[in-house]
Amino acid sequence: MGLNKIIGQKALVSQLKKILSEGRLGHAYAFSGPEGIGKHTVALEFAHEILCPFGKPDSCGCVSCRTFAEGTNPDFYEVITDKSSIGIDTIRALQEHVANRPAYGHKKVYFIDGADMMTVQAQNCLLKTLEDPPEYAVIILSAVNYEALLPTIRSRTVNFRMEPYSEDEIRRIVMPLAPKNKNELDFYVKFSRGIPGKAVRMLEESSFRDLRDQIIGLLKKPGDFSQMEKVRKILNENKDDFTEIIDIIMSVYRDCLMVLMGIENGLINSDKKDIIKEIASACSKRKLMDRLAALENMQRNFRYNINYQLGIDVLLLEIQEV
């Protein structure tokens, strides 16, 4: 359906439409921002707009639009990898495709998802195409860490940094997945921090709901050895979710702090309000602020690869000391 399909990102969508309507389409663009912000979705809809020869992908039935919707348009080439990096051979294959003129319209679009995973050799290889692209080629990149791209790549690419979505926009995006409990939906909307992919993943994975319940259960009874061992097991089995687990704990402590300050509207965990009040009743403002500072420090340290087992032990000690 093209860019009209996008919920949110109004300024960006308006800018992209203006580029197309004024005939100022360049040869290389990048969409950057946190994982789950919607870079892939915007890139695909932008590509759809570029490839439609009539400029009306939201109401067009041309062969280019039909095949794009089916995923078979020969003028669209997408690079996606499940590996830890994108190598030079992948970019060479793309370049071979670039040598052929468009089959349906006047443009061909090449989309490299996770472009910041390209090796230096792959980036230097891509640079040859960026330096002297054929008039019909448009290269679109997506990147979590745009700065990881070589300066020579960045200098030839127009970068669009995607901003977090509003809570209302997140609600509209996740509405098909929304739970019946409005307060539970409010939690996912607030906890996502404006990143729709995060909200969608949490709603789709029942394991997240179980994880959250276990964590809150321990915060409610920090001295419960049995509950602590359950959480320790979860932490040992979910190393990739460690920072998210800390986010859950911090959201509870922040809510407790708000309760102690007499502010009960706008709690992140509004569906667990009674439990939040119970946890807050056993805490002091100073202790909560100290724990939040310690948890923020722990998150920073974890990014620098602290010993994971040590991190678990320290985290559980922090919880027990509240």
mmCIF file of C-alpha atoms in Angstrom:
data_model
loop_
_atom_site.group_PDB
_atom_site.id
_atom_site.type_symbol
_atom_site.label_atom_id
_atom_site.label_comp_id
_atom_site.label_asym_id
_atom_site.label_seq_id
_atom_site.Cartn_x
_atom_site.Cartn_y
_atom_site.Cartn_z
ATOM 1 C CA MET A 1 0.000 0.000 0.000
ATOM 2 C CA GLY A 2 2.975 2.316 0.071
ATOM 3 C CA LEU A 3 3.779 5.047 2.593
ATOM 4 C CA ASN A 4 0.098 5.704 3.368
ATOM 5 C CA LYS A 5 0.180 2.388 5.222
ATOM 6 C CA ILE A 6 2.596 3.716 7.837
ATOM 7 C CA ILE A 7 1.229 4.561 11.287
ATOM 8 C CA GLY A 8 3.227 7.357 12.900
ATOM 9 C CA GLN A 9 6.541 8.810 11.679
ATOM 10 C CA LYS A 10 4.530 11.638 10.105
ATOM 11 C CA ALA A 11 7.475 13.973 9.509
ATOM 12 C CA LEU A 12 9.536 11.216 7.904
ATOM 13 C CA VAL A 13 6.686 9.974 5.701
ATOM 14 C CA SER A 14 5.950 13.532 4.605
ATOM 15 C CA GLN A 15 9.610 14.048 3.709
ATOM 16 C CA LEU A 16 9.763 10.827 1.690
ATOM 17 C CA LYS A 17 6.583 11.701 -0.199
ATOM 18 C CA LYS A 18 7.956 15.147 -0.978
ATOM 19 C CA ILE A 19 11.167 13.633 -2.401
ATOM 20 C CA LEU A 20 9.093 11.427 -4.685
ATOM 21 C CA SER A 21 6.553 14.063 -5.739
ATOM 22 C CA GLU A 22 9.248 16.594 -6.575
ATOM 23 C CA GLY A 23 11.326 14.079 -8.533
ATOM 24 C CA ARG A 24 14.348 14.464 -6.239
ATOM 25 C CA LEU A 25 14.966 10.765 -5.671
ATOM 26 C CA GLY A 26 18.604 10.065 -4.896
ATOM 27 C CA HIS A 27 20.629 6.880 -5.143
ATOM 28 C CA ALA A 28 21.166 5.941 -1.493
ATOM 29 C CA TYR A 29 19.118 6.238 1.695
ATOM 30 C CA ALA A 30 19.355 4.821 5.201
ATOM 31 C CA PHE A 31 16.797 4.346 7.950
ATOM 32 C CA SER A 32 18.396 4.169 11.381
ATOM 33 C CA GLY A 33 17.107 3.706 14.895
ATOM 34 C CA PRO A 34 16.653 1.130 17.669
ATOM 35 C CA GLU A 35 15.765 -2.447 16.909
ATOM 36 C CA GLY A 36 12.006 -2.769 16.466
ATOM 37 C CA ILE A 37 11.420 0.895 15.589
ATOM 38 C CA GLY A 38 10.008 -0.017 12.162
ATOM 39 C CA LYS A 39 12.953 0.544 9.831
ATOM 40 C CA HIS A 40 12.137 -2.549 7.772
ATOM 41 C CA THR A 41 8.479 -1.577 7.366
ATOM 42 C CA VAL A 42 9.222 2.001 6.262
ATOM 43 C CA ALA A 43 11.961 0.831 3.886
ATOM 44 C CA LEU A 44 9.642 -1.648 2.173
ATOM 45 C CA GLU A 45 6.842 0.879 1.738
ATOM 46 C CA PHE A 46 9.314 3.459 0.401
ATOM 47 C CA ALA A 47 10.603 0.859 -2.055
ATOM 48 C CA HIS A 48 7.033 0.109 -3.105
ATOM 49 C CA GLU A 49 6.437 3.808 -3.832
ATOM 50 C CA ILE A 50 9.656 4.041 -5.850
ATOM 51 C CA LEU A 51 8.881 0.996 -7.981
ATOM 52 C CA CYS A 52 5.273 1.820 -8.838
ATOM 53 C CA PRO A 53 5.474 3.416 -12.318
ATOM 54 C CA PHE A 54 2.219 5.300 -11.675
ATOM 55 C CA GLY A 55 3.118 6.575 -8.215
ATOM 56 C CA LYS A 56 -0.067 5.175 -6.645
ATOM 57 C CA PRO A 57 0.870 1.963 -4.810
ATOM 58 C CA ASP A 58 -2.087 2.287 -2.429
ATOM 59 C CA SER A 59 -4.589 1.874 -5.277
ATOM 60 C CA CYS A 60 -2.563 0.407 -8.122
ATOM 61 C CA GLY A 61 -2.945 -2.995 -9.753
ATOM 62 C CA CYS A 62 0.007 -2.783 -12.136
ATOM 63 C CA VAL A 63 2.306 -5.753 -12.587
ATOM 64 C CA SER A 64 5.050 -4.076 -10.548
ATOM 65 C CA CYS A 65 2.744 -3.545 -7.549
ATOM 66 C CA ARG A 66 1.183 -7.002 -7.813
ATOM 67 C CA THR A 67 4.534 -8.763 -7.897
ATOM 68 C CA PHE A 68 5.907 -6.548 -5.123
ATOM 69 C CA ALA A 69 2.990 -7.585 -2.894
ATOM 70 C CA GLU A 70 3.687 -11.225 -3.786
ATOM 71 C CA GLY A 71 7.412 -10.844 -3.092
ATOM 72 C CA THR A 72 8.395 -11.698 -6.659
ATOM 73 C CA ASN A 73 9.155 -8.300 -8.208
ATOM 74 C CA PRO A 74 12.464 -8.713 -10.096
ATOM 75 C CA ASP A 75 13.230 -5.005 -9.638
ATOM 76 C CA PHE A 76 13.372 -5.370 -5.847
ATOM 77 C CA TYR A 77 16.401 -7.054 -4.281
ATOM 78 C CA GLU A 78 16.498 -7.571 -0.519
ATOM 79 C CA VAL A 79 19.494 -8.621 1.548
ATOM 80 C CA ILE A 80 18.542 -10.264 4.847
ATOM 81 C CA THR A 81 20.842 -12.473 6.849
ATOM 82 C CA ASP A 82 20.506 -14.623 9.949
ATOM 83 C CA LYS A 83 24.289 -14.623 10.333
ATOM 84 C CA SER A 84 26.304 -12.332 12.580
ATOM 85 C CA SER A 85 27.636 -10.361 9.601
ATOM 86 C CA ILE A 86 27.046 -9.581 5.933
ATOM 87 C CA GLY A 87 30.053 -10.615 3.883
ATOM 88 C CA ILE A 88 31.595 -9.438 0.647
ATOM 89 C CA ASP A 89 30.136 -12.313 -1.407
ATOM 90 C CA THR A 90 26.620 -11.162 -0.550
ATOM 91 C CA ILE A 91 27.382 -7.649 -1.806
ATOM 92 C CA ARG A 92 29.042 -8.983 -4.958
ATOM 93 C CA ALA A 93 25.846 -10.929 -5.719
ATOM 94 C CA LEU A 94 23.889 -7.705 -5.306
ATOM 95 C CA GLN A 95 26.232 -5.909 -7.696
ATOM 96 C CA GLU A 96 25.726 -8.571 -10.355
ATOM 97 C CA HIS A 97 21.989 -7.911 -10.101
ATOM 98 C CA VAL A 98 22.537 -4.150 -10.387
ATOM 99 C CA ALA A 99 24.112 -4.674 -13.830
ATOM 100 C CA ASN A 100 20.711 -5.640 -15.288
ATOM 101 C CA ARG A 101 18.226 -2.931 -16.198
ATOM 102 C CA PRO A 102 14.708 -2.780 -14.647
ATOM 103 C CA ALA A 103 12.149 -5.292 -15.857
ATOM 104 C CA TYR A 104 8.942 -3.301 -15.246
ATOM 105 C CA GLY A 105 9.568 0.362 -14.554
ATOM 106 C CA HIS A 106 12.330 2.942 -14.479
ATOM 107 C CA LYS A 107 13.894 1.980 -11.136
ATOM 108 C CA LYS A 108 15.367 -0.929 -9.224
ATOM 109 C CA VAL A 109 15.569 -0.913 -5.440
ATOM 110 C CA TYR A 110 18.193 -2.699 -3.344
ATOM 111 C CA PHE A 111 17.482 -3.029 0.353
ATOM 112 C CA ILE A 112 20.195 -4.124 2.801
ATOM 113 C CA ASP A 113 18.542 -4.845 6.147
ATOM 114 C CA GLY A 114 20.988 -4.625 9.050
ATOM 115 C CA ALA A 115 23.579 -2.810 6.944
ATOM 116 C CA ASP A 116 25.643 -2.092 10.056
ATOM 117 C CA MET A 117 26.444 -5.832 10.087
ATOM 118 C CA MET A 118 28.399 -5.536 6.839
ATOM 119 C CA THR A 119 32.068 -6.356 7.182
ATOM 120 C CA VAL A 120 34.571 -3.659 6.242
ATOM 121 C CA GLN A 121 35.345 -5.602 3.062
ATOM 122 C CA ALA A 122 31.633 -5.763 2.188
ATOM 123 C CA GLN A 123 31.222 -2.034 2.796
ATOM 124 C CA ASN A 124 34.192 -1.194 0.602
ATOM 125 C CA CYS A 125 32.717 -3.417 -2.078
ATOM 126 C CA LEU A 126 29.339 -1.646 -1.836
ATOM 127 C CA LEU A 127 31.134 1.686 -2.021
ATOM 128 C CA LYS A 128 32.029 0.989 -5.645
ATOM 129 C CA THR A 129 28.326 0.923 -6.520
ATOM 130 C CA LEU A 130 27.554 3.990 -4.387
ATOM 131 C CA GLU A 131 30.330 5.953 -6.102
ATOM 132 C CA ASP A 132 29.060 5.248 -9.607
ATOM 133 C CA PRO A 133 25.478 3.910 -9.492
ATOM 134 C CA PRO A 134 23.442 3.364 -12.657
ATOM 135 C CA GLU A 135 20.673 5.942 -13.012
ATOM 136 C CA TYR A 136 17.981 3.365 -12.251
ATOM 137 C CA ALA A 137 19.420 1.987 -8.998
ATOM 138 C CA VAL A 138 18.284 3.082 -5.526
ATOM 139 C CA ILE A 139 20.025 1.534 -2.520
ATOM 140 C CA ILE A 140 18.269 1.554 0.859
ATOM 141 C CA LEU A 141 20.008 0.591 4.088
ATOM 142 C CA SER A 142 18.681 -0.020 7.582
ATOM 143 C CA ALA A 143 20.917 0.161 10.630
ATOM 144 C CA VAL A 144 20.623 0.110 14.397
ATOM 145 C CA ASN A 145 24.088 1.659 14.663
ATOM 146 C CA TYR A 146 24.459 3.993 11.701
ATOM 147 C CA GLU A 147 27.853 5.153 12.967
ATOM 148 C CA ALA A 148 29.172 1.611 12.436
ATOM 149 C CA LEU A 149 29.095 2.270 8.691
ATOM 150 C CA LEU A 150 32.254 3.599 7.097
ATOM 151 C CA PRO A 151 32.413 7.408 6.732
ATOM 152 C CA THR A 152 32.677 6.916 2.977
ATOM 153 C CA ILE A 153 29.359 5.011 2.997
ATOM 154 C CA ARG A 154 27.666 7.581 5.217
ATOM 155 C CA SER A 155 28.859 10.500 3.085
ATOM 156 C CA ARG A 156 27.034 9.046 0.073
ATOM 157 C CA THR A 157 23.838 8.170 1.940
ATOM 158 C CA VAL A 158 20.934 10.293 3.148
ATOM 159 C CA ASN A 159 20.176 9.088 6.670
ATOM 160 C CA PHE A 160 16.721 9.274 8.248
ATOM 161 C CA ARG A 161 16.818 8.732 12.009
ATOM 162 C CA MET A 162 13.506 7.225 13.122
ATOM 163 C CA GLU A 163 11.969 8.604 16.313
ATOM 164 C CA PRO A 164 9.993 6.711 18.991
ATOM 165 C CA TYR A 165 6.242 6.467 18.447
ATOM 166 C CA SER A 166 3.644 8.093 20.688
ATOM 167 C CA GLU A 167 1.629 5.892 23.051
ATOM 168 C CA ASP A 168 -1.455 6.428 20.889
ATOM 169 C CA GLU A 169 0.430 5.297 17.781
ATOM 170 C CA ILE A 170 1.712 2.198 19.577
ATOM 171 C CA ARG A 171 -1.863 1.365 20.595
ATOM 172 C CA ARG A 172 -3.035 1.629 16.987
ATOM 173 C CA ILE A 173 -0.221 -0.628 15.800
ATOM 174 C CA VAL A 174 -0.748 -3.384 18.386
ATOM 175 C CA MET A 175 -4.561 -3.213 18.512
ATOM 176 C CA PRO A 176 -5.006 -6.498 16.576
ATOM 177 C CA LEU A 177 -2.973 -8.229 19.298
ATOM 178 C CA ALA A 178 -4.401 -6.305 22.254
ATOM 179 C CA PRO A 179 -5.414 -8.272 25.352
ATOM 180 C CA LYS A 180 -8.946 -7.796 26.724
ATOM 181 C CA ASN A 181 -7.534 -6.256 29.896
ATOM 182 C CA LYS A 182 -7.078 -2.530 29.105
ATOM 183 C CA ASN A 183 -4.620 -2.033 31.963
ATOM 184 C CA GLU A 184 -2.498 -4.894 30.667
ATOM 185 C CA LEU A 185 -2.424 -3.256 27.231
ATOM 186 C CA ASP A 186 -1.383 0.002 28.904
ATOM 187 C CA PHE A 187 1.613 -1.807 30.382
ATOM 188 C CA TYR A 188 2.823 -3.063 27.005
ATOM 189 C CA VAL A 189 2.322 0.376 25.445
ATOM 190 C CA LYS A 190 4.267 2.181 28.179
ATOM 191 C CA PHE A 191 6.958 -0.475 28.610
ATOM 192 C CA SER A 192 7.711 -0.480 24.867
ATOM 193 C CA ARG A 193 9.047 3.106 25.182
ATOM 194 C CA GLY A 194 7.788 4.031 21.741
ATOM 195 C CA ILE A 195 9.219 0.987 19.936
ATOM 196 C CA PRO A 196 6.378 -0.917 18.233
ATOM 197 C CA GLY A 197 8.435 -4.043 17.522
ATOM 198 C CA LYS A 198 9.058 -4.450 21.242
ATOM 199 C CA ALA A 199 5.358 -4.138 22.070
ATOM 200 C CA VAL A 200 4.388 -6.624 19.354
ATOM 201 C CA ARG A 201 6.983 -9.158 20.477
ATOM 202 C CA MET A 202 5.865 -8.965 24.111
ATOM 203 C CA LEU A 203 2.218 -9.436 23.150
ATOM 204 C CA GLU A 204 2.977 -12.365 20.851
ATOM 205 C CA GLU A 205 5.248 -14.220 23.268
ATOM 206 C CA SER A 206 3.414 -15.698 26.244
ATOM 207 C CA SER A 207 6.826 -16.376 27.782
ATOM 208 C CA PHE A 208 7.251 -12.643 28.433
ATOM 209 C CA ARG A 209 4.050 -12.525 30.463
ATOM 210 C CA ASP A 210 5.266 -15.494 32.529
ATOM 211 C CA LEU A 211 8.690 -13.889 32.954
ATOM 212 C CA ARG A 212 7.156 -10.647 34.183
ATOM 213 C CA ASP A 213 4.880 -12.456 36.653
ATOM 214 C CA GLN A 214 7.823 -14.394 38.089
ATOM 215 C CA ILE A 215 9.930 -11.243 38.490
ATOM 216 C CA ILE A 216 7.110 -9.316 40.160
ATOM 217 C CA GLY A 217 6.423 -12.320 42.393
ATOM 218 C CA LEU A 218 10.003 -12.155 43.674
ATOM 219 C CA LEU A 219 9.845 -8.391 44.187
ATOM 220 C CA LYS A 220 6.698 -8.937 46.229
ATOM 221 C CA LYS A 221 8.433 -11.555 48.415
ATOM 222 C CA PRO A 222 12.191 -10.916 48.095
ATOM 223 C CA GLY A 223 12.942 -13.287 50.955
ATOM 224 C CA ASP A 224 11.134 -16.238 49.359
ATOM 225 C CA PHE A 225 13.981 -18.665 48.609
ATOM 226 C CA SER A 226 11.845 -20.860 46.341
ATOM 227 C CA GLN A 227 10.755 -17.871 44.238
ATOM 228 C CA MET A 228 14.312 -16.574 44.099
ATOM 229 C CA GLU A 229 15.558 -19.905 42.714
ATOM 230 C CA LYS A 230 12.828 -19.842 40.055
ATOM 231 C CA VAL A 231 13.989 -16.399 38.966
ATOM 232 C CA ARG A 232 17.625 -17.500 39.060
ATOM 233 C CA LYS A 233 16.714 -20.358 36.704
ATOM 234 C CA ILE A 234 14.924 -17.932 34.381
ATOM 235 C CA LEU A 235 17.941 -15.613 34.358
ATOM 236 C CA ASN A 236 20.304 -18.497 33.612
ATOM 237 C CA GLU A 237 18.128 -19.609 30.693
ATOM 238 C CA ASN A 238 17.506 -16.137 29.243
ATOM 239 C CA LYS A 239 20.857 -14.395 28.981
ATOM 240 C CA ASP A 240 19.762 -12.437 25.925
ATOM 241 C CA ASP A 241 16.852 -10.971 27.926
ATOM 242 C CA PHE A 242 18.936 -9.814 30.887
ATOM 243 C CA THR A 243 18.646 -6.092 30.163
ATOM 244 C CA GLU A 244 14.905 -6.477 29.589
ATOM 245 C CA ILE A 245 14.572 -8.273 32.926
ATOM 246 C CA ILE A 246 16.309 -5.332 34.602
ATOM 247 C CA ASP A 247 13.897 -3.006 32.769
ATOM 248 C CA ILE A 248 10.953 -4.904 34.285
ATOM 249 C CA ILE A 249 12.436 -4.576 37.781
ATOM 250 C CA MET A 250 13.167 -0.880 37.264
ATOM 251 C CA SER A 251 9.628 -0.254 36.019
ATOM 252 C CA VAL A 252 8.259 -1.785 39.229
ATOM 253 C CA TYR A 253 10.596 0.257 41.456
ATOM 254 C CA ARG A 254 9.720 3.456 39.581
ATOM 255 C CA ASP A 255 6.028 2.703 40.057
ATOM 256 C CA CYS A 256 6.631 2.079 43.768
ATOM 257 C CA LEU A 257 8.389 5.430 44.015
ATOM 258 C CA MET A 258 5.428 7.144 42.359
ATOM 259 C CA VAL A 259 3.030 5.465 44.795
ATOM 260 C CA LEU A 260 5.104 6.649 47.767
ATOM 261 C CA MET A 261 5.001 10.155 46.297
ATOM 262 C CA GLY A 262 1.213 9.970 46.063
ATOM 263 C CA ILE A 263 1.145 9.707 42.261
ATOM 264 C CA GLU A 264 -0.881 6.692 41.189
ATOM 265 C CA ASN A 265 -1.935 7.792 37.704
ATOM 266 C CA GLY A 266 0.383 6.846 34.865
ATOM 267 C CA LEU A 267 1.925 3.758 36.464
ATOM 268 C CA ILE A 268 3.718 1.563 33.938
ATOM 269 C CA ASN A 269 2.453 -1.585 35.669
ATOM 270 C CA SER A 270 -1.077 -0.254 36.148
ATOM 271 C CA ASP A 271 -2.525 -3.762 35.772
ATOM 272 C CA LYS A 272 -0.519 -4.786 38.866
ATOM 273 C CA LYS A 273 -1.456 -1.726 40.920
ATOM 274 C CA ASP A 274 -2.405 -3.623 44.081
ATOM 275 C CA ILE A 275 0.882 -5.561 44.039
ATOM 276 C CA ILE A 276 2.827 -2.348 43.392
ATOM 277 C CA LYS A 277 1.221 -0.790 46.466
ATOM 278 C CA GLU A 278 2.111 -3.850 48.525
ATOM 279 C CA ILE A 279 5.758 -3.746 47.399
ATOM 280 C CA ALA A 280 5.908 0.018 47.963
ATOM 281 C CA SER A 281 4.637 -0.349 51.535
ATOM 282 C CA ALA A 282 7.789 -2.276 52.443
ATOM 283 C CA CYS A 283 10.166 0.243 50.829
ATOM 284 C CA SER A 284 11.532 3.709 51.475
ATOM 285 C CA LYS A 285 12.022 6.395 48.824
ATOM 286 C CA ARG A 286 15.765 6.471 49.474
ATOM 287 C CA LYS A 287 16.138 2.710 49.126
ATOM 288 C CA LEU A 288 14.174 2.701 45.880
ATOM 289 C CA MET A 289 16.275 5.517 44.432
ATOM 290 C CA ASP A 290 19.464 3.701 45.442
ATOM 291 C CA ARG A 291 18.226 0.477 43.830
ATOM 292 C CA LEU A 292 17.299 2.269 40.610
ATOM 293 C CA ALA A 293 20.757 3.851 40.426
ATOM 294 C CA ALA A 294 22.390 0.471 41.071
ATOM 295 C CA LEU A 295 20.289 -1.221 38.376
ATOM 296 C CA GLU A 296 21.117 1.475 35.818
ATOM 297 C CA ASN A 297 24.795 0.951 36.587
ATOM 298 C CA MET A 298 24.338 -2.799 36.222
ATOM 299 C CA GLN A 299 22.792 -2.359 32.781
ATOM 300 C CA ARG A 300 25.749 -0.250 31.663
ATOM 301 C CA ASN A 301 28.221 -2.817 32.977
ATOM 302 C CA PHE A 302 26.396 -5.660 31.271
ATOM 303 C CA ARG A 303 26.914 -3.968 27.908
ATOM 304 C CA TYR A 304 30.648 -4.262 28.592
ATOM 305 C CA ASN A 305 30.397 -8.028 29.128
ATOM 306 C CA ILE A 306 30.635 -8.382 32.873
ATOM 307 C CA ASN A 307 30.633 -11.952 34.143
ATOM 308 C CA TYR A 308 27.030 -13.026 33.592
ATOM 309 C CA GLN A 309 26.784 -15.326 36.594
ATOM 310 C CA LEU A 310 28.208 -12.593 38.797
ATOM 311 C CA GLY A 311 25.647 -10.209 37.339
ATOM 312 C CA ILE A 312 22.809 -12.558 38.323
ATOM 313 C CA ASP A 313 24.111 -12.846 41.889
ATOM 314 C CA VAL A 314 24.460 -9.072 42.246
ATOM 315 C CA LEU A 315 20.973 -8.512 40.801
ATOM 316 C CA LEU A 316 19.328 -10.938 43.236
ATOM 317 C CA LEU A 317 21.201 -9.354 46.141
ATOM 318 C CA GLU A 318 19.907 -5.925 45.093
ATOM 319 C CA ILE A 319 16.335 -7.252 45.088
ATOM 320 C CA GLN A 320 16.698 -8.864 48.514
ATOM 321 C CA GLU A 321 18.147 -5.727 50.088
ATOM 322 C CA VAL A 322 15.147 -3.540 49.334
#
